[in-house]
GROMACS .gro file of C-alpha atoms in nm:
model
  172
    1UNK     CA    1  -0.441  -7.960   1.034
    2UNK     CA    2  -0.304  -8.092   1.355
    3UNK     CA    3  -0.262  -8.429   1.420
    4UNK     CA    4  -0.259  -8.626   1.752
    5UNK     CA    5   0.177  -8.598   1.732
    6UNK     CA    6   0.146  -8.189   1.619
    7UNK     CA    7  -0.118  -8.180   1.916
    8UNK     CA    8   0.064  -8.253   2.151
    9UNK     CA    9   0.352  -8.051   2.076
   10UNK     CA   10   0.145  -7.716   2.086
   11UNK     CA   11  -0.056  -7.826   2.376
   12UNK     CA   12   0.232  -7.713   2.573
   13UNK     CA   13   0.214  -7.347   2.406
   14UNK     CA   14  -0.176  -7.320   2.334
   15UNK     CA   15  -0.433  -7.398   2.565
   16UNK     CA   16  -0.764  -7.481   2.360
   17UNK     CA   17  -1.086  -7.423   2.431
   18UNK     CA   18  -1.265  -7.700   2.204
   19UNK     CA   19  -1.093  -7.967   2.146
   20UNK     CA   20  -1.299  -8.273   1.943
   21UNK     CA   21  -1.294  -8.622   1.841
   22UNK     CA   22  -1.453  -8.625   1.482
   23UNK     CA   23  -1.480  -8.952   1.335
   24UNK     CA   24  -1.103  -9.053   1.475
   25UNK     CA   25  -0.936  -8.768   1.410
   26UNK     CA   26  -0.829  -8.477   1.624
   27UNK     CA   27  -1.011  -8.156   1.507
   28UNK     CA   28  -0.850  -7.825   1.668
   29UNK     CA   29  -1.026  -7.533   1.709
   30UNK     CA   30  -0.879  -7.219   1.734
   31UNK     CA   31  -1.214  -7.017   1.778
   32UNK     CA   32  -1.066  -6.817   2.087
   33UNK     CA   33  -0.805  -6.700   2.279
   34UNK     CA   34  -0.470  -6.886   2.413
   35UNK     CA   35  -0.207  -6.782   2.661
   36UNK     CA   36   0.162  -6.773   2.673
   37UNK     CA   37   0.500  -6.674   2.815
   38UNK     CA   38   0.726  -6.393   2.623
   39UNK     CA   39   1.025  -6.400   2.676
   40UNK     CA   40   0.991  -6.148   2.968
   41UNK     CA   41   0.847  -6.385   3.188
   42UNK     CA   42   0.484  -6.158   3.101
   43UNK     CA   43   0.146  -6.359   3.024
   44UNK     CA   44   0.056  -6.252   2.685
   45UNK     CA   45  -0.318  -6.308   2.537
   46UNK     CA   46  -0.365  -6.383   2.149
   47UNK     CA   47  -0.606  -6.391   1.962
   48UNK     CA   48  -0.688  -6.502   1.599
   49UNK     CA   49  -0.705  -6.331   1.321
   50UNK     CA   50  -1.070  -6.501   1.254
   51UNK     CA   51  -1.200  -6.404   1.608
   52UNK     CA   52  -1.076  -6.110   1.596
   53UNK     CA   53  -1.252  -6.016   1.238
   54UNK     CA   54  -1.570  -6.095   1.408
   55UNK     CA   55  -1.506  -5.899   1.689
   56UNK     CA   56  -1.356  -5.575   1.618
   57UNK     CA   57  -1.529  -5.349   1.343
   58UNK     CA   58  -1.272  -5.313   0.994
   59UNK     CA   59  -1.069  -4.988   1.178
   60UNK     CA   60  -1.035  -5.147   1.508
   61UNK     CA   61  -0.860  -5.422   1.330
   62UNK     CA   62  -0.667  -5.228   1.102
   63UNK     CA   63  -0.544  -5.021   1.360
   64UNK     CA   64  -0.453  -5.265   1.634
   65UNK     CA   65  -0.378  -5.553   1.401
   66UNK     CA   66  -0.189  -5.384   1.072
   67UNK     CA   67  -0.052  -5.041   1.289
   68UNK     CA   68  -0.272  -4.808   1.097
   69UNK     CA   69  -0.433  -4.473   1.208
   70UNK     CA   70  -0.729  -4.325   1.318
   71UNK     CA   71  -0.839  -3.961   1.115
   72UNK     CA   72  -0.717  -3.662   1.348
   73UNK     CA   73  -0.983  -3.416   1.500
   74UNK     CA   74  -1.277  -3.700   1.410
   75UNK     CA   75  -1.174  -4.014   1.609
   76UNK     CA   76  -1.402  -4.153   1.962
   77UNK     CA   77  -1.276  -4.033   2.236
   78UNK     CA   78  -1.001  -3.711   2.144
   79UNK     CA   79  -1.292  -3.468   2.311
   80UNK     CA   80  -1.431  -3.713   2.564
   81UNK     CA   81  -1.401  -3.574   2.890
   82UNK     CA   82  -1.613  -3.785   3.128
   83UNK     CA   83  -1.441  -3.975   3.385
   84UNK     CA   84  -1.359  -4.361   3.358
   85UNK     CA   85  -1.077  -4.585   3.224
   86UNK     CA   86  -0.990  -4.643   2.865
   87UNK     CA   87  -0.941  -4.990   2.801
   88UNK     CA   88  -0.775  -5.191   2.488
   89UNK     CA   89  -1.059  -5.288   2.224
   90UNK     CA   90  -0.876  -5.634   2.208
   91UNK     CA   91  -0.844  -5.776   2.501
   92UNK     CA   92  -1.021  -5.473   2.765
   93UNK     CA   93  -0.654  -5.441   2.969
   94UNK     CA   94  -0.692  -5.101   3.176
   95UNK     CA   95  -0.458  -4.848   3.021
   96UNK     CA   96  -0.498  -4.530   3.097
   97UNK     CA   97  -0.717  -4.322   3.336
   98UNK     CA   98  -0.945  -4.036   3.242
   99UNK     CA   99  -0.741  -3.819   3.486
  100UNK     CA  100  -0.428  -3.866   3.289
  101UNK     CA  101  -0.579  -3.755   2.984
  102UNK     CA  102  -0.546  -3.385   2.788
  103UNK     CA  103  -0.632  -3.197   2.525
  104UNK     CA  104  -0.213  -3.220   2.326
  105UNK     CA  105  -0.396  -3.039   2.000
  106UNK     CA  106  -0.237  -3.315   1.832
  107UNK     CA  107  -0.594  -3.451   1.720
  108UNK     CA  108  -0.567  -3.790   1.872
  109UNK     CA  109  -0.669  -3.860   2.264
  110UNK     CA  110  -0.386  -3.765   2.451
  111UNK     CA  111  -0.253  -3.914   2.832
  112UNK     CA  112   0.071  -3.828   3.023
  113UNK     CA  113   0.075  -4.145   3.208
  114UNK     CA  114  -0.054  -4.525   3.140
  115UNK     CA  115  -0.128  -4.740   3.361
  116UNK     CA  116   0.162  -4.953   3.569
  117UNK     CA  117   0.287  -5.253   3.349
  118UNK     CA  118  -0.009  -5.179   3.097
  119UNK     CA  119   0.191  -5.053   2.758
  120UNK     CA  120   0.524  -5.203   2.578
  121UNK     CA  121   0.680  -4.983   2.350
  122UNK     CA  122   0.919  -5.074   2.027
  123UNK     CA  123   1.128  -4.853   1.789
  124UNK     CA  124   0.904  -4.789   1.456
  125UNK     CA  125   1.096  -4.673   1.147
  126UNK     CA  126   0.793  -4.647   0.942
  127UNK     CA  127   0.725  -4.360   0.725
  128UNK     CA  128   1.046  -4.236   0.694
  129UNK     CA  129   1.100  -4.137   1.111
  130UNK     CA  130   1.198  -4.280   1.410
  131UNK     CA  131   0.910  -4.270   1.677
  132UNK     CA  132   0.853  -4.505   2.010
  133UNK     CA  133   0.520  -4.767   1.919
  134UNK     CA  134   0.299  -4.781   2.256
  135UNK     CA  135   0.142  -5.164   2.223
  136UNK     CA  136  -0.082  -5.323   2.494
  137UNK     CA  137   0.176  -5.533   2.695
  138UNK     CA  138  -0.139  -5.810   2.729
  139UNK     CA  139  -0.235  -5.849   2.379
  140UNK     CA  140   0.039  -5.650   2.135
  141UNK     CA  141  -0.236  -5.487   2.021
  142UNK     CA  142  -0.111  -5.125   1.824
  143UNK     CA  143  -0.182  -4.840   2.064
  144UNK     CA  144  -0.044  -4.511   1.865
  145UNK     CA  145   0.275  -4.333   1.964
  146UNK     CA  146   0.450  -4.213   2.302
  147UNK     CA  147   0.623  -3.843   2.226
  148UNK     CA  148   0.867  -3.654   2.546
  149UNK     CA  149   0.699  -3.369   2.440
  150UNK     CA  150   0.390  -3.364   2.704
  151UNK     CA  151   0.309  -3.192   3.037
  152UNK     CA  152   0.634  -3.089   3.197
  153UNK     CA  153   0.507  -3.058   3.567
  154UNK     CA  154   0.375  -3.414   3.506
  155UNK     CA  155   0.568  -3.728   3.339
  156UNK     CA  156   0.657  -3.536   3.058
  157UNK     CA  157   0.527  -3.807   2.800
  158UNK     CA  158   0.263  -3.737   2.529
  159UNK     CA  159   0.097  -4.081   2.455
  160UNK     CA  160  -0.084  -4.014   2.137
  161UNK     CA  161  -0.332  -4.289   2.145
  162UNK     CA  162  -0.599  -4.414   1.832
  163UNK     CA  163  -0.951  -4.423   1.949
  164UNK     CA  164  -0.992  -4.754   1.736
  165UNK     CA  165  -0.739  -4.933   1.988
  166UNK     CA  166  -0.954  -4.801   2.310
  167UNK     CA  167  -1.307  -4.859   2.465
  168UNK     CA  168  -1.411  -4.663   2.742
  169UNK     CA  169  -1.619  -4.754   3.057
  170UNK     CA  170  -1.764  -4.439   3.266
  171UNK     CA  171  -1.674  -4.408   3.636
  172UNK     CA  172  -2.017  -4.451   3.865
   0.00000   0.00000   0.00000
């Protein structure tokens, strides 16, 4: 529970939305998002783990919250063709463009490209490899993978992407 001294310490870090005065105490509420600085000098968007619960369905969370991932060949949008953008499910960031997008076999939507300043990528050592995460660079949210094994006579880059992480909004 934060008190008026612990208040105004994180005030500086977390910008509340409610804020209330309940029989002369300082309730917090941390029903919504907050915004801070990494280390990069990049605005970052969190979330809790509460909202986000409510907001995402169990596999959206898993995936973009724990790193887990989406059932090859039966996943949203790996035959979607239509154009639009595919956004993050957290925090609806634009990340990749329908144009970028192609069919890698791989059983998970594929894109050569993401969008400019849209993706961060770590090392991952899990499951007994070494493979490059793709995260939203808004919201950290787990994206999938990023392989140098795509479209030569384009960036070269297979982004192997997890439906659960993405939404998609059509083109008019």
């Amino acid at each position: 529970m934060f008190n008026s001294r612990t208040f105004s310490a994180a005030s500086s870090a977390v910008k509340p939305k409610f804020v209330h005065i309940y029989r002369r105490k300082l309730i917090y509420s941390l029903q919504t998002t907050f915004t801070t600085t990494s280390n990069s000098g990049k605005m970052e968007t969190k979330f809790t783990k509460e909202e986000l619960k409510k907001r995402l369905t169990a596999e959206q969370y898993n995936v973009t919250q724990n790193g887990s991932t989406d059932p090859p060949f039966s996943n949203e949008y790996y035959l979607n063709k239509e154009a639009g953008e595919y956004l993050c499910v957290v925090c609806h960031q634009k990340l990749f463009a329908s144009n970028t997008k192609y069919d890698s076999g791989s059983g998970w939507p594929a894109f050569y490209d993401c969008e400019t300043g849209s993706c961060s990528s770590n090392t991952d050592k899990t499951h007994g490899m070494t493979r490059t995460e793709v995260t939203c660079s808004k919201c950290k949210a787990h994206l999938g993978h990023v392989f140098d094994d795509g479209p030569q006579n384009k960036t070269g880059k297979r982004y192997c992407i997890n439906s659960s992480s993405l939404t998609f909004t059509k083109s008019e």
